[in-house]
Amino acid sequence: MVSISPKGVKAWVTFSFKPHDKVKSVAIAGDWNGWEEEEMKRKKDGTFYIRKYLLMGQNYEFRYLIDHKDWVNDPNTPHVSNPFGTQNSLLELEGEIETSEK
């Protein structure tokens, strides 16, 4: 699940993923950081999460990595084909970009 809180030209984006089975770790990787894996934090209920500050008006592809071996997509986002013959999750940060003039 992805929740978005726009803040002008950027937005706080919270990525949340609750695995069906017990897992030791969940990481996220996306094109906002060159597909570098970032470990997500675990809540008491077993949900893993991470917050990112991303530019509005952009599309971002990402995937979750379970226990450093299994790639999965976010079931609540659209998916797009990638060059490896699989699919990536798609985050669309659309909408007006607000700027303040003083």
Short mmCIF file of C-alpha atoms in Angstrom, two decimals, residues 1-3 13-19 46-51 74-75:
data_model
loop_
_atom_site.label_atom_id
_atom_site.label_comp_id
_atom_site.label_asym_id
_atom_site.label_seq_id
_atom_site.Cartn_x
_atom_site.Cartn_y
_atom_site.Cartn_z
CA MET A 1 0.00 0.00 0.00
CA VAL A 2 1.18 3.49 -0.78
CA SER A 3 -0.02 6.67 0.93
CA VAL A 13 5.27 8.80 0.32
CA THR A 14 4.80 5.94 2.78
CA PHE A 15 5.24 2.47 1.34
CA SER A 16 3.65 -0.29 3.47
CA PHE A 17 3.75 -4.02 2.84
CA LYS A 18 2.31 -6.80 4.99
CA PRO A 19 3.52 -10.25 3.88
CA GLY A 46 4.13 -7.44 10.94
CA THR A 47 3.71 -4.63 8.41
CA PHE A 48 6.93 -3.26 6.91
CA TYR A 49 7.14 0.43 5.99
CA ILE A 50 9.43 3.20 4.77
CA ARG A 51 8.90 6.91 4.01
CA ASP A 74 2.60 -3.94 -4.45
CA PRO A 75 -0.86 -5.47 -5.01
#
